[in-house]
Every structure is written in structure tokens, then in C-alpha cells.
Amino acid sequence: MNKKQKRMLARILLAAALLLALAFAPVEGWPRFFLYLVPYLVIGYDILRKAARGIRNRQVFDENFLMAVATVGAIALALYEGSGDYTEAVAVMLFYQVGEWFQSYAVGKSRRNISQLMDIRPDYANVERDGRLERVDPDEVAVGAVIVVQPGEKVPIDGVVTEGSSALNTAALTGESLPRDVGVGDEVVSGCVNMTGVLKLRTTREFGESTVSKILDLVENASSRKSRSEDFISRFARVYTPAVCGAALALAVLPPLAGALGLWPDAGWETWAYRALTFLVASCPCALVISIPLSFFAGIGGASRAGVLVKGSNYLEALSRTRIVVFDKTGTLTRGVFEVRGIHHSRMKDETLLEYAALAESASSHPIAQSIRRAYGREPDRARVTDIRETGGSGVTATVDGHTVAAGNDRLMERLGVEYIPCRGAGTVVHMAVDGQYAGHILIADVVKPTSKAAIRALKEAGVRETVMLTGDARAVADRVAAELGVDEVHSQLLPADKVEQVERLLAEKPAGARLAFVGDGINDAPVLSRADIGIAMGAMGSDAAIEAADVVLMDDDPLKIAKAIRISRKCLSIVYQNIVFAIGVKLACLVLVALGLANMWLAIFADVGVMILAVLNAIRALFAGRG
Ligand code: ADP
Ligand code: MG
């Protein structure tokens, strides 16, 4: 409970005690009125003030206005009738405030819950100076500095292990409970918790650019992107509140008028004025207004618990309607960790061919380039390479030691007019041309991620109608992977622009209301990520551009999480709809009862607070949607 909530609770208790005491106080007339005014103002002064401010700013119709008019009206009526029955007005205000208090408590609690789950913000980094560890602000650590992470501490900044080995707990990032073992040379992302050994890391990013900072940014900004359901609520409120105010006015004026004209059995204008005031109390749309954003917020929290970052409630809503999922192959369905399997038809020594390839690829971040550099085993000497040009989906050309070198697929060779020898081996082929002459090829192979097949099956079970794989890789490789995984449709040998075209075709063909998700790692597919209804990026391996462009980020690159995200979104949306139907249903029933004179103000406020509490509790269920 924060200070504000504590103060509110004190006011509630004080007002309740005063009200109870007054029930036994034998005072009548004006003294009675002034005595009741005390608990009324204790509990309601802020509402009255907000209502007055609303009227001054010409934003009249909100729940403060409803409560103020209803309770002031009820008091005035009691005064006029001389009944001295002020209890109702005070109690209505009291219950309304109980509801408000509960709501702020629940919202605060679920927010805290979520930030606890996301409790990954590191407070310091250890830097070694003169043999002693010093704690510094992670913001002050430069790229390339060496930091020390001790067991039990959070990794504050992304880096590479230079000394030591340990197991890392990545649960806060990925929802994965199995620890990950790391040793010298391994990349470590910030936000993990070091469990067993002391690690020395050389940082590869600044704190502000590190994984933790990015994730926190995403989560903190997620709720600012509103979904259609939330928009619906604000549009609804804009029409609803004036409408009920009008209806209440009509209720107060028309029946007595009709009664006076003899068209209607006259029940007296006080009766109708009271009904109109009760109508106002009953109409308060609090449950709806609060529970829907809270449901989405909880849904986003539930997803992040499962290792899926959703950047806004609009994407959660879109996810729930996903019918088509389009995958990139390399790095998404396959691990994207290629291995050189062979060097064939080389016109020079195999090592020389590999050296040329590694030099030409020295600037590329493509998984293929990384594997070639790895196979080469040394740091390529960049001084020997100039004119590097990379063509997405084809390969690279460069000048190495004065020779023009090209490394890439069939398409690249065809474009350069180089006759190549096709490869019969299974895998991706990197053809090499040196000085315009074919120089042989390097066969590399990628492996399918262990969960890819299950991921495709899970998507089908989650109601996805169509799965499509797009790849720039050769037909043979693409078809083999697609068959192995059970993907419905496959298109191979695509340039990055072709991928956009394919996705646009699928977008045009899909049925109305269905949503298309594209899943990629951002290498050669960032434009598609932003073009799709929902762009899903691999967070661990994916490029920064992908994580920027995407709407949803899978923290551990596990394609199985896509189906999970869809299930979480469905659960969240169904909670939202339950709340909408429930709140509006009870509200309408109440309004009808009130208009017919079958319900009084007590019932109205109980119904309102009751519905709100149930709706909020229901909303919080979305936080646990990712379980199991
Ligand atoms: P995917 O769509 O499967 O993710 P890409 O579009 O990234 O694949 O690449 C498609 C193809 O283009 C690769 O299979 C490879 O043949 C060729 N290619 C792309 N970049 C490079 C590179 N840097 N070096 C060699 N070949 C490359
Ligand atoms: Mg790719």
C-alpha cells in the first residue's frame, strides 16, 4: 500500500465510524444535517472537488460528476422532505470510495507484480581497479571494458566471457527455468542471473543499448499502445455518460409532468427525482473503464513471464486473431548456426578458397558469413579487403588482395555471368568466383531447431489455418526443411523484396478479420517484419533492427513460444470480453430496475462496486494466462 492508499483507507474507516456513531445520535433538524455533513465531506471532498473542476473545464460527464450530483441531490431531497435520511448519500459515497480504493490497490499490486517479474534492472556493475572490485553505475561502463559478475548477481551489461565459467539463470528473460552453462568466449546477455561461478566479461554494448535496457523500455511503453477494445471503451464512455445523464434528467422531469397532466398516475416529483439520482449512481461505468486496460496490462505481464514480449495491447489483440503464420527459415526455424561441411571443385587450395571467402565475408553479419569466419579460425585481416558489397538474399562481392571475389548463391553467380557447378550435397551452397572465374564452392549446413516441428503442430492446434515458409535459400534445402517440419507452403530463392511481395500477396488474400504474423530474425527480413500485421522477432539471436521493427519479441528464439503467445492473447481477450459483457449486462439490468423503482441507491452502489471488484479480479487472471 502506498501513502495515498493508506490515507484513503484512513478516510474510509473514519467516515464509516462516524456514520455508525451518528446512527445512534438522537439529533434532529439542522444540527443533524451538519453532523452528517462531516462524514460526507471526509469521504467525498475530493470527488466534489474533481467534479467542480470538471465543470469548470467543461469536461462535465465523468464518474465524479455522477457521484457528486447523485449524492448532493439525495441530501438536498432529504433536506427538502425533512426526512433527515442522509445516511444513504454518505453511504453511497463511502462505497464508491471503497471501490476506488480497491481498484487502485489491485492495479498497483498487479503493476508491482509485473515489475517484479521484470525485476531485471541491474543496480551496479563491478569493475576491477588495482585488484579490488568497485561498484559503479552500469551507465558509466564503456564498451569493451571488463566487468566482474559474481554468483548471485545480475549481469548488468551484454558482453562476452573472457574468464571463468558458470551457469546462468535466464528465467526473467525467457521464462525458461533450465540454467544455461557459459564459458570463455560465450556471449552473455544482461538480465540473466549468475548462479555458480565468477565471470569476467568484456562488454560489447553500452548499458543503454544492452538487452535489459531494451526490454525494460519495451515493457514500460507497452501499455501506451492502445487496442481497439480500449478505444471502444473511451468512445463508449464519451457517448454513454451524456446519454445516462440525459436519461436521468428525462426520468426526473417527464413522468411527473405526465402525472401533472393527468396522463399518468401521479407518484409525486420527489419519487422521480430520487429514481433519477439512483439512476445516476447505478450508471457509473467504473468496472468497464478500469478492468479492460488492466486485463491487457496483465496479459502483457503474463506473456513476458513466458518469455514473450508484446509491445502493446493492440498486438495482443491482433495475436488472438492470427490465422496465417509466415516464417523466415534461416535463424527462425533453423538454428542459423551453419557449419562448413565441405569444399568442392576448388581451383585453388581449399584453405586459400576458405581464406578468400572469410575475407570477403569479413563485414557481414549473416549467419553464413559467421560460419565461414568460424571455419577459417582466425580474425580476418580487414586491411586486405576493400569494396565490400553485400546483396541481401544473394551474397557478397569484395576485392581481396587485388582480386575480385564473389561469394554467394546461384543467383549471384548468374548475375555475374559465372558458370557454376551445382552441388549434390545436402545443405546451403556458397559458390565462389575469383576474378570472374568459378573457383569452387563451400557446402555448409544448418540444423532445424529442436522445437520447430512441434511449433508448427502447436500453431495448428491453436487454430492457425496456414503456415508458410519464405527463404532466400536454394529450393532443395527449402523443400527438405519444409517437408520435415510440415509447413503448408514454401517459397524459396527469394530476395528480401520478394519476401515483402509474398507477404503482401498473403495479406491481400487472407479473409477479413484474420491476422498475419511474420516471424523472422531480422537478417534480410526487417522490412517484412514491419509490413506484417504482427512482426515477431527472435530476441536472442535476432538483429537489433529486428527487435526494433517487431511487435512481439521471443526472448529465447524458441518458435514454440508463438503458439503460446497466441494462447495467452486469446485467454486475455476472452477475459476482456467477459468483463465487457458482464459489466454492461449488470449495468443495464440495474438501470432498468432503478427506472421501474425496484431498486434503491444502496443496491445501485453495491452492484457497481461488486461488479468492479469481480471484473478486476477477473482481469488479474490474465497475468497467469501463460502458465502450463
Ligand atoms: P533466409 O530467408 O533463409 O533467412 P536469407 O534471405 O538471409 O535466407 O539468405 C538467402 C540466401 O542468400 C542464403 O541462403 C545464401 O545462399 C545467400 N546469402 C545471403 N547472404 C549471404 C552471405 N553473406 N554470404 C553468402 N551467401 C549469402
Ligand atoms: Mg533470415
XYZ file of C-alpha atoms and ligand atoms in Angstrom:
656
model
C 0.000 0.000 0.000
C 1.358 3.406 -0.796
C 0.831 6.609 1.181
C -2.133 7.707 -0.873
C -3.847 4.374 -0.431
C -3.191 4.456 3.310
C -4.681 7.923 3.603
C -7.721 6.795 1.652
C -8.153 3.774 3.893
C -7.998 6.038 6.958
C -10.693 8.276 5.475
C -12.882 5.278 4.721
C -12.579 3.950 8.259
C -13.157 7.360 9.826
C -16.231 8.078 7.711
C -17.632 4.611 8.404
C -17.128 5.036 12.164
C -18.757 8.485 12.147
C -21.691 7.190 10.139
C -22.179 4.321 12.558
C -21.979 6.652 15.590
C -24.486 9.069 14.045
C -26.968 6.259 13.562
C -27.356 6.242 17.377
C -27.252 10.018 17.869
C -30.662 11.479 18.731
C -30.305 14.782 16.866
C -32.863 16.289 14.541
C -33.206 19.180 12.123
C -30.300 21.365 11.096
C -27.854 20.001 13.711
C -28.459 16.569 12.250
C -27.739 17.876 8.767
C -24.469 19.488 9.845
C -23.386 16.398 11.759
C -23.934 14.178 8.715
C -22.097 16.675 6.582
C -18.901 15.770 8.482
C -18.569 12.119 7.319
C -19.870 13.131 3.908
C -17.112 15.661 3.408
C -14.484 13.417 4.996
C -15.148 10.724 2.448
C -16.264 12.780 -0.518
C -14.444 16.095 -0.588
C -12.062 15.051 -3.339
C -14.887 13.782 -5.534
C -16.741 17.071 -5.122
C -13.591 18.977 -5.940
C -12.903 16.885 -9.042
C -16.494 17.266 -10.187
C -16.260 21.046 -9.769
C -13.003 21.098 -11.675
C -14.627 19.021 -14.426
C -17.469 21.502 -14.733
C -15.019 24.423 -14.874
C -13.037 22.684 -17.616
C -16.228 21.813 -19.472
C -15.468 18.113 -19.183
C -18.559 17.519 -17.207
C -19.537 13.966 -17.784
C -17.411 11.660 -15.740
C -17.957 9.415 -12.755
C -17.022 12.193 -10.309
C -19.808 14.272 -11.724
C -22.249 11.363 -11.483
C -21.380 10.698 -7.850
C -21.422 14.368 -6.866
C -24.788 15.110 -8.448
C -26.349 11.921 -7.109
C -25.229 12.382 -3.511
C -25.735 16.142 -3.311
C -29.141 15.601 -4.882
C -30.029 12.892 -2.352
C -29.029 15.150 0.533
C -30.995 18.062 -0.886
C -34.013 15.819 -1.314
C -33.788 14.575 2.275
C -33.497 18.165 3.449
C -36.494 19.228 1.385
C -38.634 16.331 2.540
C -37.496 16.873 6.093
C -36.898 13.135 6.410
C -33.393 13.608 7.805
C -32.303 10.492 5.957
C -28.773 11.446 4.937
C -27.280 8.025 5.565
C -27.850 6.877 2.057
C -25.935 9.697 0.393
C -22.991 9.300 2.749
C -23.000 5.515 2.347
C -23.100 5.740 -1.432
C -20.063 7.966 -1.394
C -18.391 5.650 1.087
C -18.908 2.536 -1.015
C -17.834 4.327 -4.123
C -14.584 5.217 -2.407
C -14.156 1.653 -1.153
C -14.393 0.576 -4.776
C -11.891 3.190 -5.884
C -9.512 2.190 -3.145
C -9.732 -1.455 -4.031
C -9.160 -0.656 -7.663
C -6.052 1.412 -7.044
C -4.752 -1.276 -4.719
C -5.349 -4.016 -7.289
C -3.848 -2.006 -10.126
C -0.827 -1.100 -8.038
C -0.408 -4.685 -6.987
C -0.545 -6.086 -10.478
C 1.831 -3.437 -11.748
C 4.201 -4.298 -8.961
C 3.766 -7.940 -9.755
C 4.758 -7.324 -13.318
C 7.736 -5.191 -12.476
C 8.796 -7.858 -10.010
C 8.663 -10.395 -12.773
C 10.637 -7.988 -14.811
C 12.990 -7.420 -11.928
C 15.985 -7.446 -14.139
C 17.210 -3.899 -13.785
C 20.777 -4.122 -12.507
C 21.799 -1.559 -9.910
C 25.537 -1.677 -10.419
C 28.420 -3.199 -12.320
C 31.650 -4.436 -10.720
C 34.820 -3.070 -12.200
C 38.236 -4.285 -11.071
C 40.646 -1.476 -10.133
C 44.025 -2.210 -8.558
C 42.917 -5.691 -7.625
C 39.806 -4.503 -5.863
C 36.218 -4.620 -7.014
C 34.452 -1.340 -7.267
C 30.740 -0.901 -7.777
C 29.909 1.606 -10.458
C 26.760 2.767 -12.180
C 26.261 0.487 -15.224
C 25.705 3.628 -17.264
C 29.340 4.594 -16.744
C 30.869 1.421 -18.123
C 32.354 1.870 -21.590
C 32.057 -0.652 -24.401
C 34.992 -3.052 -24.249
C 35.571 -2.603 -20.510
C 35.968 -5.670 -18.340
C 33.381 -6.228 -15.639
C 33.134 -8.917 -12.984
C 29.874 -10.707 -12.230
C 29.817 -12.687 -9.014
C 27.486 -15.550 -8.182
C 24.053 -14.262 -7.222
C 24.473 -11.031 -9.166
C 22.636 -9.913 -12.270
C 24.610 -9.497 -15.447
C 24.359 -5.715 -15.877
C 25.584 -5.266 -19.455
C 25.783 -7.502 -22.526
C 29.228 -8.976 -23.052
C 31.490 -11.891 -23.879
C 33.026 -14.128 -21.221
C 36.783 -13.669 -21.015
C 37.412 -15.623 -17.850
C 35.558 -18.179 -15.760
C 32.557 -20.371 -16.317
C 29.173 -20.521 -14.691
C 25.525 -21.371 -15.033
C 23.135 -18.538 -15.787
C 19.530 -18.295 -14.779
C 17.689 -16.741 -17.704
C 14.183 -17.207 -16.297
C 13.429 -13.496 -16.053
C 14.239 -13.050 -19.728
C 12.966 -16.219 -21.319
C 10.631 -17.878 -18.859
C 12.958 -20.854 -19.202
C 13.790 -22.460 -15.887
C 16.760 -24.565 -17.011
C 20.061 -22.797 -16.321
C 22.372 -22.119 -19.243
C 26.057 -23.029 -18.953
C 28.530 -20.490 -20.237
C 32.308 -20.429 -20.560
C 35.068 -18.374 -22.137
C 34.044 -16.932 -25.499
C 30.300 -17.243 -24.926
C 28.037 -14.257 -25.290
C 26.069 -13.310 -22.231
C 23.059 -11.035 -22.263
C 22.263 -8.682 -19.453
C 19.356 -9.513 -17.204
C 20.443 -13.098 -16.546
C 21.418 -14.004 -13.013
C 24.833 -15.542 -12.487
C 24.420 -18.628 -10.327
C 27.614 -20.536 -9.684
C 30.971 -19.129 -10.784
C 32.697 -15.768 -11.027
C 32.628 -14.435 -14.586
C 34.738 -11.760 -16.189
C 33.024 -10.165 -19.158
C 34.237 -7.835 -21.821
C 31.234 -5.627 -22.545
C 30.011 -5.494 -26.118
C 27.437 -2.764 -25.659
C 26.717 0.241 -23.564
C 24.199 -0.194 -20.771
C 21.572 1.837 -22.616
C 21.922 -0.435 -25.640
C 22.005 -3.659 -23.655
C 19.256 -6.242 -23.628
C 17.987 -5.281 -20.170
C 17.513 -1.637 -21.021
C 15.737 -2.524 -24.232
C 13.366 -4.927 -22.538
C 12.530 -2.512 -19.769
C 11.847 0.180 -22.331
C 9.533 -2.115 -24.215
C 7.577 -3.206 -21.194
C 7.259 0.278 -19.789
C 5.940 1.619 -23.046
C 3.765 -1.353 -23.908
C 0.577 -0.076 -22.354
C 0.687 3.188 -24.271
C -0.281 1.456 -27.491
C -3.987 1.036 -27.152
C -6.019 -1.787 -28.561
C -9.307 -1.493 -30.368
C -11.132 -2.800 -27.297
C -9.674 0.008 -25.231
C -10.569 2.539 -27.893
C -14.038 1.128 -27.851
C -14.251 1.888 -24.144
C -13.198 5.507 -24.474
C -15.582 6.036 -27.376
C -18.272 4.275 -25.393
C -17.702 6.495 -22.358
C -17.947 9.622 -24.457
C -21.428 8.659 -25.625
C -22.545 6.751 -22.575
C -22.133 9.318 -19.815
C -24.052 12.144 -21.518
C -26.666 9.581 -22.543
C -27.309 8.396 -18.977
C -27.306 11.968 -17.718
C -29.944 12.790 -20.307
C -31.922 9.697 -19.371
C -31.756 10.626 -15.684
C -32.988 14.116 -16.451
C -35.838 12.700 -18.510
C -36.675 10.343 -15.647
C -36.825 13.261 -13.222
C -38.924 15.514 -15.442
C -41.143 13.553 -17.837
C -43.147 11.193 -15.554
C -44.058 13.941 -13.037
C -45.016 16.177 -15.950
C -47.148 13.413 -17.404
C -48.605 12.897 -13.902
C -49.455 16.566 -13.564
C -51.208 16.476 -16.928
C -53.219 13.501 -15.781
C -51.697 11.112 -18.324
C -50.140 9.008 -15.645
C -50.906 8.136 -12.025
C -49.041 10.879 -10.180
C -46.355 9.489 -7.892
C -45.027 12.874 -6.843
C -41.941 14.518 -8.242
C -39.774 13.576 -5.228
C -40.114 9.900 -6.087
C -38.958 10.508 -9.611
C -36.164 12.811 -8.553
C -34.916 10.077 -6.241
C -35.129 7.497 -9.009
C -33.217 9.792 -11.325
C -30.464 10.239 -8.752
C -30.302 6.500 -8.163
C -30.141 6.052 -11.894
C -27.027 8.242 -11.953
C -25.370 6.204 -9.214
C -26.218 2.979 -10.965
C -24.912 4.162 -14.302
C -21.308 4.660 -13.210
C -19.186 2.727 -15.753
C -16.206 2.189 -13.436
C -15.952 -1.566 -13.817
C -15.600 -1.300 -17.544
C -13.289 1.651 -17.561
C -10.830 0.088 -15.190
C -10.935 -3.614 -15.912
C -10.147 -3.525 -19.609
C -6.794 -1.756 -19.598
C -5.950 -3.782 -16.525
C -6.729 -7.048 -18.346
C -4.448 -6.094 -21.210
C -1.753 -4.979 -18.861
C -1.977 -8.274 -17.007
C -1.969 -10.168 -20.302
C 1.238 -8.444 -21.381
C 2.703 -9.276 -17.983
C 1.645 -12.907 -18.318
C 3.244 -13.117 -21.751
C 6.503 -11.565 -20.594
C 6.585 -14.121 -17.830
C 6.586 -16.773 -20.517
C 9.457 -15.072 -22.333
C 7.331 -13.290 -24.935
C 7.480 -9.511 -25.049
C 4.385 -7.934 -26.550
C 4.911 -4.274 -27.338
C 1.310 -3.126 -26.943
C -2.205 -4.264 -26.187
C -3.129 -3.763 -29.839
C -0.687 -6.551 -30.726
C -2.122 -8.785 -28.053
C -5.487 -8.288 -29.679
C -4.064 -8.938 -33.149
C -2.284 -12.071 -31.940
C -5.560 -13.539 -30.774
C -6.818 -13.445 -34.362
C -3.741 -14.899 -36.021
C -4.731 -17.207 -38.869
C -1.601 -17.201 -41.016
C 1.932 -17.517 -39.721
C 4.757 -16.846 -42.146
C 8.251 -17.922 -41.201
C 11.653 -16.978 -42.348
C 13.841 -20.045 -42.498
C 17.387 -19.241 -41.516
C 17.709 -18.279 -37.880
C 14.000 -18.689 -37.277
C 13.049 -22.290 -37.983
C 16.670 -23.362 -38.260
C 19.283 -22.526 -35.714
C 21.123 -20.310 -38.138
C 24.369 -21.739 -36.875
C 25.903 -23.104 -40.041
C 28.825 -25.439 -40.204
C 31.143 -25.820 -43.108
C 30.684 -29.406 -44.325
C 32.940 -29.450 -47.324
C 34.780 -27.541 -50.011
C 34.248 -28.882 -53.535
C 35.663 -28.315 -57.023
C 38.162 -25.821 -55.696
C 40.505 -24.389 -58.302
C 42.968 -23.471 -55.597
C 43.991 -24.918 -52.258
C 40.910 -25.442 -50.069
C 42.450 -23.281 -47.345
C 43.018 -20.449 -49.782
C 39.436 -20.634 -51.000
C 38.186 -20.542 -47.421
C 40.514 -17.638 -46.664
C 39.161 -15.650 -49.600
C 35.634 -16.449 -48.512
C 36.311 -15.387 -44.913
C 37.916 -12.136 -46.055
C 35.080 -11.320 -48.436
C 32.571 -12.081 -45.691
C 34.519 -10.190 -43.034
C 31.921 -7.452 -42.682
C 28.719 -9.497 -42.985
C 26.529 -10.354 -40.031
C 24.719 -13.095 -41.945
C 24.837 -16.476 -40.171
C 26.524 -17.903 -43.288
C 29.297 -15.341 -43.061
C 29.762 -16.057 -39.385
C 30.115 -19.777 -40.036
C 32.691 -19.224 -42.750
C 34.717 -16.969 -40.484
C 34.450 -19.567 -37.765
C 35.699 -22.302 -40.086
C 38.567 -20.046 -41.127
C 39.527 -19.913 -37.466
C 41.400 -16.617 -37.442
C 40.377 -13.000 -37.311
C 40.221 -11.945 -40.993
C 42.740 -9.191 -41.748
C 40.467 -6.427 -42.920
C 43.307 -4.423 -44.411
C 43.399 -6.929 -47.271
C 39.762 -6.342 -48.214
C 38.162 -3.395 -49.956
C 34.948 -2.663 -51.873
C 32.783 -4.985 -49.834
C 29.273 -5.065 -51.191
C 26.574 -7.296 -49.773
C 23.386 -8.080 -51.664
C 20.632 -9.298 -49.370
C 19.485 -12.781 -50.347
C 22.400 -13.369 -52.743
C 25.824 -12.922 -51.199
C 28.805 -10.630 -51.149
C 31.425 -9.296 -53.534
C 34.705 -7.729 -52.486
C 38.246 -7.055 -53.580
C 40.736 -9.255 -51.722
C 44.478 -8.757 -52.287
C 43.569 -7.074 -55.566
C 41.419 -9.965 -56.807
C 37.677 -9.560 -57.200
C 35.991 -12.211 -55.106
C 32.325 -13.164 -55.094
C 30.727 -15.483 -52.540
C 27.066 -16.337 -52.712
C 24.317 -18.464 -54.199
C 23.310 -19.468 -57.748
C 21.634 -16.170 -58.272
C 24.794 -14.222 -57.564
C 26.785 -16.367 -59.990
C 24.141 -15.926 -62.671
C 24.145 -12.199 -62.180
C 27.913 -12.098 -62.528
C 27.740 -14.396 -65.541
C 29.870 -17.053 -63.914
C 29.216 -20.649 -64.812
C 28.964 -22.695 -61.631
C 28.953 -26.348 -60.760
C 25.799 -27.343 -58.861
C 26.307 -29.255 -55.651
C 24.737 -32.602 -54.904
C 25.318 -32.458 -51.169
C 22.543 -31.570 -48.768
C 22.852 -28.049 -47.495
C 23.358 -24.453 -48.473
C 25.992 -23.809 -51.098
C 28.246 -20.784 -51.208
C 29.710 -20.535 -54.698
C 32.980 -18.691 -55.096
C 34.230 -16.746 -58.072
C 37.686 -15.192 -58.179
C 38.494 -12.663 -60.913
C 35.340 -13.682 -62.755
C 36.322 -17.368 -62.856
C 34.450 -20.054 -60.968
C 36.618 -21.136 -58.048
C 34.575 -23.882 -56.387
C 32.014 -23.930 -53.630
C 31.704 -24.312 -49.908
C 28.932 -26.544 -48.646
C 27.509 -25.543 -45.336
C 24.660 -26.993 -43.360
C 22.274 -25.610 -40.870
C 20.163 -27.621 -38.470
C 16.494 -27.280 -37.741
C 15.730 -26.031 -34.233
C 14.644 -28.880 -31.974
C 11.248 -27.320 -31.309
C 10.405 -26.147 -34.838
C 8.341 -29.186 -35.767
C 6.375 -29.085 -32.525
C 5.916 -25.347 -33.041
C 4.187 -25.838 -36.386
C 1.944 -28.524 -34.889
C 1.113 -26.351 -31.871
C 0.132 -23.489 -34.158
C -2.315 -25.757 -35.970
C -3.777 -26.765 -32.636
C -4.072 -23.101 -31.666
C -6.250 -22.508 -34.703
C -3.739 -21.176 -37.226
C -5.004 -22.183 -40.674
C -1.906 -21.713 -42.752
C 1.827 -21.863 -42.173
C 4.172 -20.531 -44.818
C 7.958 -20.568 -45.067
C 9.818 -17.931 -47.047
C 13.514 -18.219 -47.668
C 16.289 -16.873 -49.782
C 17.934 -20.274 -49.672
C 18.022 -22.797 -52.513
C 14.940 -24.760 -53.470
C 16.299 -28.177 -52.474
C 17.191 -27.085 -48.948
C 13.952 -25.182 -48.505
C 11.766 -28.064 -49.673
C 13.551 -30.529 -47.440
C 13.138 -28.349 -44.342
C 9.501 -27.589 -45.178
C 8.680 -31.273 -45.602
C 10.436 -32.185 -42.396
C 8.525 -29.568 -40.405
C 5.131 -29.953 -42.059
C 4.852 -26.366 -43.278
C 1.891 -25.896 -45.667
C 3.501 -23.645 -48.226
C 7.084 -22.845 -49.113
C 8.689 -20.253 -51.360
C 12.426 -20.361 -51.920
C 15.169 -18.354 -53.613
C 13.583 -15.078 -52.619
C 15.303 -11.753 -52.447
C 14.353 -9.559 -49.472
C 11.990 -7.604 -51.724
C 10.358 -10.852 -52.901
C 9.612 -11.705 -49.294
C 7.743 -8.433 -48.920
C 5.850 -9.201 -52.111
C 4.869 -12.680 -50.910
C 3.664 -11.307 -47.596
C 1.660 -8.616 -49.370
C 0.030 -11.256 -51.533
C -0.872 -13.305 -48.453
C -2.184 -10.170 -46.737
C -4.396 -9.416 -49.718
C -5.725 -12.977 -49.892
C -6.478 -13.501 -46.219
C -10.067 -13.363 -45.028
C -11.254 -10.163 -43.365
C -10.565 -10.068 -39.649
C -7.801 -12.658 -39.864
C -4.309 -11.552 -38.959
C -0.988 -12.500 -40.467
C 2.105 -12.879 -38.341
C 5.614 -12.910 -39.755
C 8.375 -14.474 -37.732
C 11.959 -13.628 -38.573
C 15.402 -12.898 -37.259
C 15.733 -9.539 -38.964
C 18.543 -10.546 -41.298
C 17.209 -9.736 -44.762
C 13.659 -9.581 -43.443
C 13.272 -6.450 -41.303
C 11.000 -4.810 -43.945
C 8.659 -7.813 -43.819
C 8.592 -7.683 -40.042
C 7.105 -4.212 -40.149
C 4.828 -4.956 -43.110
C 3.027 -7.913 -41.491
C 0.069 -7.394 -39.149
C 2.244 -8.727 -36.382
C 6.017 -8.889 -36.695
C 7.580 -11.440 -34.388
C 11.340 -11.299 -33.909
C 13.879 -13.618 -32.419
C 15.194 -11.709 -29.422
C 18.351 -13.572 -28.512
C 19.853 -14.105 -31.923
C 17.921 -11.530 -33.886
C 19.462 -8.284 -35.015
C 18.722 -5.049 -33.192
C 16.874 -3.848 -36.264
C 14.544 -6.814 -35.956
C 13.823 -6.151 -32.318
C 13.067 -2.521 -33.169
C 10.857 -3.388 -36.131
C 8.993 -6.198 -34.412
C 5.785 -6.004 -32.432
C 6.447 -9.151 -30.472
C 9.840 -10.442 -29.377
C 10.595 -14.055 -28.454
C 13.288 -13.806 -25.824
C 14.744 -17.274 -26.283
C 14.232 -17.683 -30.045
C 12.012 -20.696 -29.449
C 9.364 -20.904 -32.196
C 7.176 -22.937 -29.853
C 6.515 -19.715 -27.963
C 4.475 -18.343 -30.866
C 1.621 -20.740 -30.195
C 1.941 -19.969 -26.535
C 1.707 -16.239 -27.189
C -1.412 -16.828 -29.261
C -2.981 -18.862 -26.477
C -2.145 -16.184 -23.912
C -3.635 -13.493 -26.131
C -6.845 -15.496 -26.606
C -7.206 -16.018 -22.898
C -6.621 -12.332 -22.261
C -9.122 -11.261 -24.894
C -11.730 -13.657 -23.602
C -11.286 -12.142 -20.154
C -11.763 -8.713 -21.692
C -14.981 -9.786 -23.408
C -16.272 -11.495 -20.275
C -15.770 -8.265 -18.404
C -17.432 -6.150 -21.059
C -20.492 -8.389 -21.249
C -20.727 -8.846 -17.502
C -20.320 -5.181 -16.646
C -22.672 -3.875 -19.306
C -25.209 -6.620 -18.561
C -25.382 -5.948 -14.825
C -25.416 -2.232 -15.501
C -28.377 -2.409 -17.855
C -30.307 -4.678 -15.501
C -29.677 -2.249 -12.663
C -30.735 0.745 -14.699
C -33.985 -0.913 -15.665
C -34.703 -1.891 -12.034
C -33.977 1.639 -10.889
C -36.156 3.253 -13.542
C -39.004 0.960 -12.510
C -38.483 1.946 -8.908
C -37.491 -1.586 -7.901
C -34.013 -0.718 -6.680
C -32.732 1.979 -4.384
C -29.392 3.737 -4.172
C -27.962 1.106 -1.848
C -28.487 -1.643 -4.326
C -27.144 0.505 -7.130
C -23.859 1.210 -5.396
C -23.459 -2.364 -4.238
C -23.980 -3.580 -7.772
C -21.457 -1.095 -9.090
C -18.710 -1.792 -6.582
C -19.418 -5.514 -6.692
C -19.166 -5.703 -10.463
C -15.988 -3.679 -10.382
C -14.302 -5.904 -7.839
C -15.247 -9.052 -9.738
C -14.119 -7.547 -13.035
C -10.774 -6.502 -11.599
C -10.200 -9.911 -10.045
C -11.076 -11.479 -13.370
C -8.664 -9.147 -15.159
C -5.820 -10.210 -12.922
C -6.294 -13.780 -14.131
C -4.693 -12.662 -17.395
C -1.410 -12.417 -15.543
C -1.447 -16.166 -15.123
C -2.542 -16.930 -18.661
C 0.933 -18.138 -19.591
C 1.024 -20.907 -17.017
C 1.157 -24.521 -18.052
P 16.561 -16.858 -45.232
O 15.442 -16.298 -45.990
O 16.502 -18.354 -45.197
O 16.694 -16.300 -43.859
P 18.487 -15.074 -46.464
O 17.483 -14.268 -47.200
O 19.146 -14.457 -45.301
O 17.892 -16.503 -46.036
O 19.613 -15.533 -47.478
C 19.235 -16.232 -48.640
C 20.388 -16.840 -49.348
O 21.230 -15.818 -49.857
C 21.267 -17.693 -48.491
O 20.793 -18.994 -48.398
C 22.583 -17.619 -49.248
O 22.575 -18.541 -50.312
C 22.590 -16.218 -49.827
N 23.330 -15.278 -48.980
C 22.807 -14.220 -48.284
N 23.769 -13.552 -47.654
C 24.932 -14.204 -47.892
C 26.285 -14.006 -47.490
N 26.653 -13.014 -46.693
N 27.218 -14.875 -47.959
C 26.857 -15.897 -48.757
N 25.618 -16.131 -49.159
C 24.652 -15.310 -48.751
Mg 16.909 -14.944 -42.267
